[in-house]
PDB file of C-alpha atoms in Angstrom:
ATOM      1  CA  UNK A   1      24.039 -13.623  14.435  1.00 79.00           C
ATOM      2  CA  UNK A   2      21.380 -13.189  11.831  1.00 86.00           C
ATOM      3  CA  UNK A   3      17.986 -14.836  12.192  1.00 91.00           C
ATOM      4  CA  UNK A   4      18.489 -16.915   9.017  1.00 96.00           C
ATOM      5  CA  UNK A   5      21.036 -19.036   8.637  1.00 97.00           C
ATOM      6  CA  UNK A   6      23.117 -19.225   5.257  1.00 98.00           C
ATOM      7  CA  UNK A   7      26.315 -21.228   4.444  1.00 97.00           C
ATOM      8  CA  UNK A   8      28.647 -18.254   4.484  1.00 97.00           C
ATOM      9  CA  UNK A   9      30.667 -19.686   0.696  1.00 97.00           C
ATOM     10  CA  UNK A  10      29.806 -22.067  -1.890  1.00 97.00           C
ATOM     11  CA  UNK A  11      32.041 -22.787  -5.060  1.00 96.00           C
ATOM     12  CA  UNK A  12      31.642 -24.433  -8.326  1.00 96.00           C
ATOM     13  CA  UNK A  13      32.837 -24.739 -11.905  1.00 96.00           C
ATOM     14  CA  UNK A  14      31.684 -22.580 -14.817  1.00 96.00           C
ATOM     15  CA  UNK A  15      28.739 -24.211 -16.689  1.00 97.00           C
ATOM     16  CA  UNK A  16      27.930 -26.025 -13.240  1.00 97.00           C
ATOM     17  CA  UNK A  17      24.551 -26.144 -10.793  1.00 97.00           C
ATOM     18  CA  UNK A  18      24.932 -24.869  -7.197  1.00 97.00           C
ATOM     19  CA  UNK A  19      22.660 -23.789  -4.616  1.00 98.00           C
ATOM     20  CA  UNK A  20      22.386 -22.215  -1.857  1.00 98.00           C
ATOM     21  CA  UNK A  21      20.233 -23.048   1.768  1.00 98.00           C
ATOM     22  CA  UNK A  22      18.562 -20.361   3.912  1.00 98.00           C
ATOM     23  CA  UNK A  23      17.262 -22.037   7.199  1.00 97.00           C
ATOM     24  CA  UNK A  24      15.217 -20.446   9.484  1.00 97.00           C
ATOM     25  CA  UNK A  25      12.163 -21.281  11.400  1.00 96.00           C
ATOM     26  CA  UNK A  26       8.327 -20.756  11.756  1.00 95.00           C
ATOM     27  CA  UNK A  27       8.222 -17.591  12.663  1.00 96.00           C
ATOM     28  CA  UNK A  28       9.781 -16.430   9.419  1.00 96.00           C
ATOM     29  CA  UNK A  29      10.273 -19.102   6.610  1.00 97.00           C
ATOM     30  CA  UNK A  30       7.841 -21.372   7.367  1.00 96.00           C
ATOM     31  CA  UNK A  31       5.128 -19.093   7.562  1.00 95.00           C
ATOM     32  CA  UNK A  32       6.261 -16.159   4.966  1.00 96.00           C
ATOM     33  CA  UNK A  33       7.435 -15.888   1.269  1.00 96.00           C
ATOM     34  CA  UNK A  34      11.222 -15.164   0.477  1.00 97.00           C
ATOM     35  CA  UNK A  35      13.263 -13.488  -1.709  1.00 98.00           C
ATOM     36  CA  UNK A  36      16.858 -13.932  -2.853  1.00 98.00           C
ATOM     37  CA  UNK A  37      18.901 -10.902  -3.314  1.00 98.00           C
ATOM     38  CA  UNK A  38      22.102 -10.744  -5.378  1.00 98.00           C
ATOM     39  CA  UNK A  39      25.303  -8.026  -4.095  1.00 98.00           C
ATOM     40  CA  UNK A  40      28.183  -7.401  -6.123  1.00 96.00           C
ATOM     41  CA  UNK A  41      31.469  -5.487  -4.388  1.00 91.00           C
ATOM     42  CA  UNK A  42      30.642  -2.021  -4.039  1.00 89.00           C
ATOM     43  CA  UNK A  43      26.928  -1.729  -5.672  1.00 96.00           C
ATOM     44  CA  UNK A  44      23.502  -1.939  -4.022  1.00 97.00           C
ATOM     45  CA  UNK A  45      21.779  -5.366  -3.619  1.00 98.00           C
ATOM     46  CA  UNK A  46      19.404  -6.408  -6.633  1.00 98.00           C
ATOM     47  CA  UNK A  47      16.063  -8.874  -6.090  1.00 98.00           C
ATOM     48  CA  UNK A  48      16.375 -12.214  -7.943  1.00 98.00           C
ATOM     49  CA  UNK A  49      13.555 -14.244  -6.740  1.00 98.00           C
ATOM     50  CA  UNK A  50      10.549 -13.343  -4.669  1.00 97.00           C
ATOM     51  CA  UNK A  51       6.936 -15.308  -3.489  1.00 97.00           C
ATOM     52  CA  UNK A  52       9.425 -18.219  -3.299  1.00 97.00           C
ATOM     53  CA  UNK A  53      10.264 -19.028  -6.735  1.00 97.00           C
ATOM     54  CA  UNK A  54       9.359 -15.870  -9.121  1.00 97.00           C
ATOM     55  CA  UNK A  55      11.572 -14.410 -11.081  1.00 97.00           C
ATOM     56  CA  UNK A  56      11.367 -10.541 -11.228  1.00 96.00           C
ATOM     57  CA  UNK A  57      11.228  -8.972 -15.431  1.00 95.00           C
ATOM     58  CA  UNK A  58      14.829  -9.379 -16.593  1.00 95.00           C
ATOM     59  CA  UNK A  59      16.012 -12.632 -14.446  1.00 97.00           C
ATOM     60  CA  UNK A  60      17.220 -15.262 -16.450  1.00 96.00           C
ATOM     61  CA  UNK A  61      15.776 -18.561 -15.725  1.00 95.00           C
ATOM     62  CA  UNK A  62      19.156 -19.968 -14.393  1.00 97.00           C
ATOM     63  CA  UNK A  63      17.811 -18.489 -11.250  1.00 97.00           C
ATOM     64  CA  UNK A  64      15.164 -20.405  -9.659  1.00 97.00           C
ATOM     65  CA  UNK A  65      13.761 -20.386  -6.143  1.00 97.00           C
ATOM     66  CA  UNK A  66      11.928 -22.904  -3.513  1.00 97.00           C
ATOM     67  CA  UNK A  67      10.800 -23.378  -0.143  1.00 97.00           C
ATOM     68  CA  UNK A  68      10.220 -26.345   1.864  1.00 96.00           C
ATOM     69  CA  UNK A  69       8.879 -25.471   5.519  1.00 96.00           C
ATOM     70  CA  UNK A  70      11.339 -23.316   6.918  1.00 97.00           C
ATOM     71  CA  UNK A  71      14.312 -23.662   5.098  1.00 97.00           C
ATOM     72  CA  UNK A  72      14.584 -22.334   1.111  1.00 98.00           C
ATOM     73  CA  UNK A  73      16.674 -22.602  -1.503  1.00 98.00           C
ATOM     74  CA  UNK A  74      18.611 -20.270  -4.526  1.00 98.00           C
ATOM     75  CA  UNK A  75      19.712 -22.700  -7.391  1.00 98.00           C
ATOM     76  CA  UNK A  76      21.733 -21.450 -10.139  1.00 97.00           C
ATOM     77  CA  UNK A  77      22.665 -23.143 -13.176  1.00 97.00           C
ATOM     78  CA  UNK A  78      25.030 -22.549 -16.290  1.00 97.00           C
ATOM     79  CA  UNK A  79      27.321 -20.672 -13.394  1.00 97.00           C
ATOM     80  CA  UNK A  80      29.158 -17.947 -15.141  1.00 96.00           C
ATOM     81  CA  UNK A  81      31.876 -15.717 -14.152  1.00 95.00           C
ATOM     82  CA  UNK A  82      29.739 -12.946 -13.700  1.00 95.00           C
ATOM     83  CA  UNK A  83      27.682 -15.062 -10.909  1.00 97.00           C
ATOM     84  CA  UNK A  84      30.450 -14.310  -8.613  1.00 97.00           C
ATOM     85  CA  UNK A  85      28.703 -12.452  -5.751  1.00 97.00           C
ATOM     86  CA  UNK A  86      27.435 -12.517  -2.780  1.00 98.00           C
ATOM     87  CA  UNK A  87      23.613 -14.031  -2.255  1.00 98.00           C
ATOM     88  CA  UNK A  88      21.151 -13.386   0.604  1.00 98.00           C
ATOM     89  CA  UNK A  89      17.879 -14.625   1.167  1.00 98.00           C
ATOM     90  CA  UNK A  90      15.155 -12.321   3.201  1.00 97.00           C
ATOM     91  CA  UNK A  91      11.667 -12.446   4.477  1.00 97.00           C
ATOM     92  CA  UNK A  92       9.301 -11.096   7.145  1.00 96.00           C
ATOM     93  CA  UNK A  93       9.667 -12.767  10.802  1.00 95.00           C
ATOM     94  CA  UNK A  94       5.853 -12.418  11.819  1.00 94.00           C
ATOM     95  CA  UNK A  95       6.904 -12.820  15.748  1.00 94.00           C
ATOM     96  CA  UNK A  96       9.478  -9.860  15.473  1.00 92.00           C
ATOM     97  CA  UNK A  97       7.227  -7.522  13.047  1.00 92.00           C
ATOM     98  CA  UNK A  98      10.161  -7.047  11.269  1.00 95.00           C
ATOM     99  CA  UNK A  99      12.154  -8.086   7.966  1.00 96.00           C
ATOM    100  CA  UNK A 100      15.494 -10.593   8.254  1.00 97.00           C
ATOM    101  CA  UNK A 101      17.620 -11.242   5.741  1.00 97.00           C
ATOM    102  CA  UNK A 102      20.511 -14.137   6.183  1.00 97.00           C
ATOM    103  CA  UNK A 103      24.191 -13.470   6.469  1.00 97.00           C
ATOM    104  CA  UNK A 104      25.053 -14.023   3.324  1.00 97.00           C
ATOM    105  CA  UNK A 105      26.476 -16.625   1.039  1.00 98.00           C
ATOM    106  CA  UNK A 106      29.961 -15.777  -1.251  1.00 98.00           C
ATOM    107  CA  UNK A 107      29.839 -17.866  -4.854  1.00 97.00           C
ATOM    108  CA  UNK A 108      33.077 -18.001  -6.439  1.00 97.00           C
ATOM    109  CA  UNK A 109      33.006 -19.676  -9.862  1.00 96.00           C
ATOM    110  CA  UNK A 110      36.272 -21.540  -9.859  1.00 88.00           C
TER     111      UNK A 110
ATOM    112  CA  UNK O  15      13.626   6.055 -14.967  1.00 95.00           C
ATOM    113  CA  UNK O  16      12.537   4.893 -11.590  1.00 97.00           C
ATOM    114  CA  UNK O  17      15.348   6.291  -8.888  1.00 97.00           C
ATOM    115  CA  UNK O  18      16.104   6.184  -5.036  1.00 98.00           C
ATOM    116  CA  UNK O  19      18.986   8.338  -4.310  1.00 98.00           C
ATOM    117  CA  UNK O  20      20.039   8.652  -0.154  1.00 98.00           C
ATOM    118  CA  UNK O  21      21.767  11.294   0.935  1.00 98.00           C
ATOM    119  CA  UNK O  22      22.453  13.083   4.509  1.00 97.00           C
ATOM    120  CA  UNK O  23      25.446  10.947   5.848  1.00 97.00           C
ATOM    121  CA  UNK O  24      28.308  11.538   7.126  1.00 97.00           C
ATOM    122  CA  UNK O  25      30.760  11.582  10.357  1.00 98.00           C
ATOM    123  CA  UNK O  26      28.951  11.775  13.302  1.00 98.00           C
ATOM    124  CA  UNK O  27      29.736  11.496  17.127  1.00 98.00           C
ATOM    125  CA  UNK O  28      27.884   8.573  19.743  1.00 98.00           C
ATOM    126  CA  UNK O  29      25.442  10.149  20.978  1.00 97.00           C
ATOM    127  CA  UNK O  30      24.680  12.112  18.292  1.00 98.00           C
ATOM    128  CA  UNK O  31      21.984  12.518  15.955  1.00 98.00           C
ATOM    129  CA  UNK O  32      21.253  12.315  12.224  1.00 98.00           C
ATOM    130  CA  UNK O  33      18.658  12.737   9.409  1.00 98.00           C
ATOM    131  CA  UNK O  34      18.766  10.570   6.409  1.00 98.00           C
ATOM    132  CA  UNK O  35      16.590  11.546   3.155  1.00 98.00           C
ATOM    133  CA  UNK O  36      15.860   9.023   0.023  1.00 98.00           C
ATOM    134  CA  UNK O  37      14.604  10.903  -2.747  1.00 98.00           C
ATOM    135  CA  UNK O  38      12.491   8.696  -4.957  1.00 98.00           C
ATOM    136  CA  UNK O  39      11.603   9.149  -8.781  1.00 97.00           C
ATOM    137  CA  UNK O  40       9.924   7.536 -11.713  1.00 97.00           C
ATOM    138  CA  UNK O  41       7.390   6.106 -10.084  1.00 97.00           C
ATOM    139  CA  UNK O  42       4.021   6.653  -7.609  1.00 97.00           C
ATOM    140  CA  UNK O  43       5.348   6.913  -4.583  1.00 97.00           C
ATOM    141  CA  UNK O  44       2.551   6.745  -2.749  1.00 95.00           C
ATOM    142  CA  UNK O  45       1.795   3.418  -3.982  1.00 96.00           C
ATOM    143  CA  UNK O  46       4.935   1.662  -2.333  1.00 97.00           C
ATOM    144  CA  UNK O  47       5.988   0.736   1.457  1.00 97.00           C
ATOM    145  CA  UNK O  48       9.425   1.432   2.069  1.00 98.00           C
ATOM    146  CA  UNK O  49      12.211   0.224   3.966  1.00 98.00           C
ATOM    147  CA  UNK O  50      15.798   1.205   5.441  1.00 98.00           C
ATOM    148  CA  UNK O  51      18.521  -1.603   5.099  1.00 98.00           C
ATOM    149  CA  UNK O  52      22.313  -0.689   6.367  1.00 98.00           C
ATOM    150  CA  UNK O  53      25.646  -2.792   5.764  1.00 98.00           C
ATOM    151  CA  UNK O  54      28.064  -2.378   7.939  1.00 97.00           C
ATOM    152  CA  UNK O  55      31.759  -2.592   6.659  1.00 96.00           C
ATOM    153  CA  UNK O  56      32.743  -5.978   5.477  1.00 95.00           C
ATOM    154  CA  UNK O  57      29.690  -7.359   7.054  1.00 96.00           C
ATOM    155  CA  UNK O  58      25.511  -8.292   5.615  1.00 96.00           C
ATOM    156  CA  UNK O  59      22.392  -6.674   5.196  1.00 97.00           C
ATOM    157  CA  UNK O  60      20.377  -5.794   7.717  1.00 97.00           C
ATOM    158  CA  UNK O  61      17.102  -4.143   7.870  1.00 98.00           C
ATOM    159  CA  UNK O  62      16.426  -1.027   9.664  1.00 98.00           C
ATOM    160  CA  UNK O  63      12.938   0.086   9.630  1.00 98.00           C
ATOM    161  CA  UNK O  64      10.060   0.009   7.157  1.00 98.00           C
ATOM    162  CA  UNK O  65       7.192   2.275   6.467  1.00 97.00           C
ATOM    163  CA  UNK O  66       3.839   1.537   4.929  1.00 97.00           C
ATOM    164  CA  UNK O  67       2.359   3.650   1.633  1.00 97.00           C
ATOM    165  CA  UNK O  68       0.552   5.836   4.160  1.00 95.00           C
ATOM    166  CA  UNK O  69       2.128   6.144   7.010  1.00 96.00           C
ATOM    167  CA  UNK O  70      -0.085   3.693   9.336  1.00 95.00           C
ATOM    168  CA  UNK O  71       2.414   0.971   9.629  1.00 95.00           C
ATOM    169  CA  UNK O  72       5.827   1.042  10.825  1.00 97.00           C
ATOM    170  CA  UNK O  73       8.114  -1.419  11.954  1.00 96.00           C
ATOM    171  CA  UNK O  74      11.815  -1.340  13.534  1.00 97.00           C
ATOM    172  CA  UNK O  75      14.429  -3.763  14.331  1.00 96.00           C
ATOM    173  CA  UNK O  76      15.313  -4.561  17.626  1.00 95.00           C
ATOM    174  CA  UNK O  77      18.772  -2.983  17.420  1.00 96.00           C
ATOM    175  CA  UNK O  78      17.726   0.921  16.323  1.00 97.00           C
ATOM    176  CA  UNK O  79      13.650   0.487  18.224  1.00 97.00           C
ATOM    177  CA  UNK O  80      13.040   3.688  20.336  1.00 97.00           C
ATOM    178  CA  UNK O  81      16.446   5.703  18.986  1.00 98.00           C
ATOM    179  CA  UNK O  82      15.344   5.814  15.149  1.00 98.00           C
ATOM    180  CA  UNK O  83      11.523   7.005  13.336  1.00 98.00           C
ATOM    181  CA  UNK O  84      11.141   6.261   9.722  1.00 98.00           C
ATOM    182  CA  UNK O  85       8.695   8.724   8.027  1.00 98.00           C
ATOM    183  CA  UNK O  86       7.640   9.475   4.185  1.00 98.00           C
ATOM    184  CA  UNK O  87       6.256  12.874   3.031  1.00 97.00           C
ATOM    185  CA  UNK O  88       4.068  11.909  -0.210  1.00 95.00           C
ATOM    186  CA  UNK O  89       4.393  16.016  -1.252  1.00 96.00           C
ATOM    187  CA  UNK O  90       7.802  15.455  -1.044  1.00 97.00           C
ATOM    188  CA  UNK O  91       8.315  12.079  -2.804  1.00 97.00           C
ATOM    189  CA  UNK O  92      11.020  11.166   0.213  1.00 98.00           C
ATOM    190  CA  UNK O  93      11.556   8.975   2.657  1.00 98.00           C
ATOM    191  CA  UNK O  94      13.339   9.771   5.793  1.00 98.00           C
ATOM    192  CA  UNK O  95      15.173   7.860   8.624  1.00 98.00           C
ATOM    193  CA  UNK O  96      15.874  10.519  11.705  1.00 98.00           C
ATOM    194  CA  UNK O  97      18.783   8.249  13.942  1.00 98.00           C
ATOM    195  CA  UNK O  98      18.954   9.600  17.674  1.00 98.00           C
ATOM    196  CA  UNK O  99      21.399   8.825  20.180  1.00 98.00           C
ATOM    197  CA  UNK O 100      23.627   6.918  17.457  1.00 98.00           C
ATOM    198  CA  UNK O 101      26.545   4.527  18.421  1.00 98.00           C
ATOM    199  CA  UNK O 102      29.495   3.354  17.004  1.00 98.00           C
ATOM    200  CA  UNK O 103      27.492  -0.299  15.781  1.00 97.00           C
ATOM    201  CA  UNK O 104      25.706   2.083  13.269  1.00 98.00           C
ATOM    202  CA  UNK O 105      28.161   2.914  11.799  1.00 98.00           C
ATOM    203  CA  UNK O 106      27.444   1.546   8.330  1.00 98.00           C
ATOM    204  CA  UNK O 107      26.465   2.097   4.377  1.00 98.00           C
ATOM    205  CA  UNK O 108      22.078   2.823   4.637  1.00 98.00           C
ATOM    206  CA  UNK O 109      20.540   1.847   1.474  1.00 98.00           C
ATOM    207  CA  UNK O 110      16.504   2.883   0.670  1.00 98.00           C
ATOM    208  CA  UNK O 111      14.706   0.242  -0.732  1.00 98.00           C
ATOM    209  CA  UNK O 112      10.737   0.509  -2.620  1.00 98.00           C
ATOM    210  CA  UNK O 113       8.929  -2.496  -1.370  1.00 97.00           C
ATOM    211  CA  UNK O 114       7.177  -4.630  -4.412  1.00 95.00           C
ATOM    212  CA  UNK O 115       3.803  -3.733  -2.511  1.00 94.00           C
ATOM    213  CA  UNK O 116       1.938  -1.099  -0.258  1.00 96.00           C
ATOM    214  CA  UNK O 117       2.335  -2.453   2.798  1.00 95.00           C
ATOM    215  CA  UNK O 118       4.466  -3.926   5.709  1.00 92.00           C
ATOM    216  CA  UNK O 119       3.969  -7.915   4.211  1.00 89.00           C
ATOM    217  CA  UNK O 120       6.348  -9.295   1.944  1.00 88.00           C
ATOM    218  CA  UNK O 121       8.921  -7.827   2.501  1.00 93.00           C
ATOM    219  CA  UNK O 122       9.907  -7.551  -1.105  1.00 95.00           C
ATOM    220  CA  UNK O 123      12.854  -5.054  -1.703  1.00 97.00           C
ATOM    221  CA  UNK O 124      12.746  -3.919  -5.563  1.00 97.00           C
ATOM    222  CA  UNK O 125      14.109  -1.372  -6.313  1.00 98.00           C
ATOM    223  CA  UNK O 126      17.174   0.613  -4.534  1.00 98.00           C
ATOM    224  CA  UNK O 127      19.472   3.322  -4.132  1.00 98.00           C
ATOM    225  CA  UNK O 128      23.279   3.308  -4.184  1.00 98.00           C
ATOM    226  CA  UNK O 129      23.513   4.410  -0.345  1.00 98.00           C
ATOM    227  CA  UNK O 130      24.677   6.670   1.966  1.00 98.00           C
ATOM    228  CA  UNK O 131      27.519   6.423   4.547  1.00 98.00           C
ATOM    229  CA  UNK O 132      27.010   7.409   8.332  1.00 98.00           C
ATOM    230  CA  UNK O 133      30.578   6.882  10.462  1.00 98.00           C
ATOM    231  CA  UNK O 134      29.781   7.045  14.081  1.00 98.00           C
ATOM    232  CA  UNK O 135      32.819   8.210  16.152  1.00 96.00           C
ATOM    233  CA  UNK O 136      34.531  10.641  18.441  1.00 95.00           C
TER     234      UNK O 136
END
């Protein structure tokens, strides 16, 4: 059971919006920055959004980021094929000392 | 071209222990916390242990406190993750990760390597 809480699939269309949730609580979210990682199959994860809503050099703009007390939110528009992956959100949990990350979300682009 | 590449895995028995290294390149590693992340087969990430740039802050999760120690040897440019008394839930892919900053804060994981495999069982 991880200590942030992410739908575990979301789907859409090529050329489409989606977006994905990352709930968690005060301890983490609500009083912490995130960032949004992206994995494909068999490679190490890669950072996509971080202090919220910044995009690391390289990150297109179809990735954006934003937080809203202790849940936070991926968007990603012009969904290409190449999106397919799977998405996880992460931040610091100030009561455990520690980092979380959520459990993951799979995007298939239909 | 900045680099992380793990490497001391393998197959090792419960109760057992490992060391994993993380040699880093192409950039100051001094100026950089680190962190520990593993992936267990089929499953998410989840962090292990961080370590700020000079050794003064660590932190652990809950599920490896007391049986693993994190430590970083600047001479070196390497990280290190020693795993004691290892069980079969660690079994698992262990990625390094450069944090964006120096210390234990943000949480921001940058840059990482490709990972190393440890397979706990008899």
């Amino acid at each position: 059971q991880s200590v942030l809480t992410q739908p575990p699939s979301v789907s859409a269309a090529p050329g489409q919006k989606v977006t994905i949730s990352c709930s968690g609580s005060s301890s983490n979210i609500g009083n912490n920055y995130v960032s949004w990682y992206k994995q494909l199959p068999g490679t190490a994860p890669k950072l996509l959004i971080y202090d919220n809503n910044q995009r690391p050099s390289g990150i297109p703009d179809r990735f954006s980021g934003s937080k809203s007390g202790t849940s936070a939110t991926l968007g990603i528009t012009g969904l290409q094929t190449g999106d397919e992956a799977d998405y996880y959100c992460g931040t610091r949990d100030s009561s455990l000392s520690a980092g979380v990350f959520g459990g993951g979300t799979k995007l298939t682009v239909l | 071209e900045v680099q992380l590449v793990e490497s001391g895995g393998g197959l090792v028995q419960p109760g057992r222990s490992l060391r994993l290294s993380c040699a880093a390149s192409g950039f100051t590693f001094d100026d950089y916390a680190m962190h520990w992340v593993r992936q267990a087969p089929g499953k998410g990430l989840e962090w292990v242990s961080g370590i700020s740039w000079n050794s003064g802050n660590t932190g652990y999760a809950d599920s490896v406190k007391g049986r693993f120690t994190i430590s970083r040897d600047t001479a070196k440019n390497s990280l290190y993750l020693q795993m004691n008394r290892l069980r079969a839930e660690d079994t698992a892919l262990y990625f390094c990760a450069r944090d964006m900053g120096p210390d234990l804060y943000y949480y921001y994981m940058d840059v990482w390597g490709k990972g190393t495999t440890v397979t706990v069982s008899s």
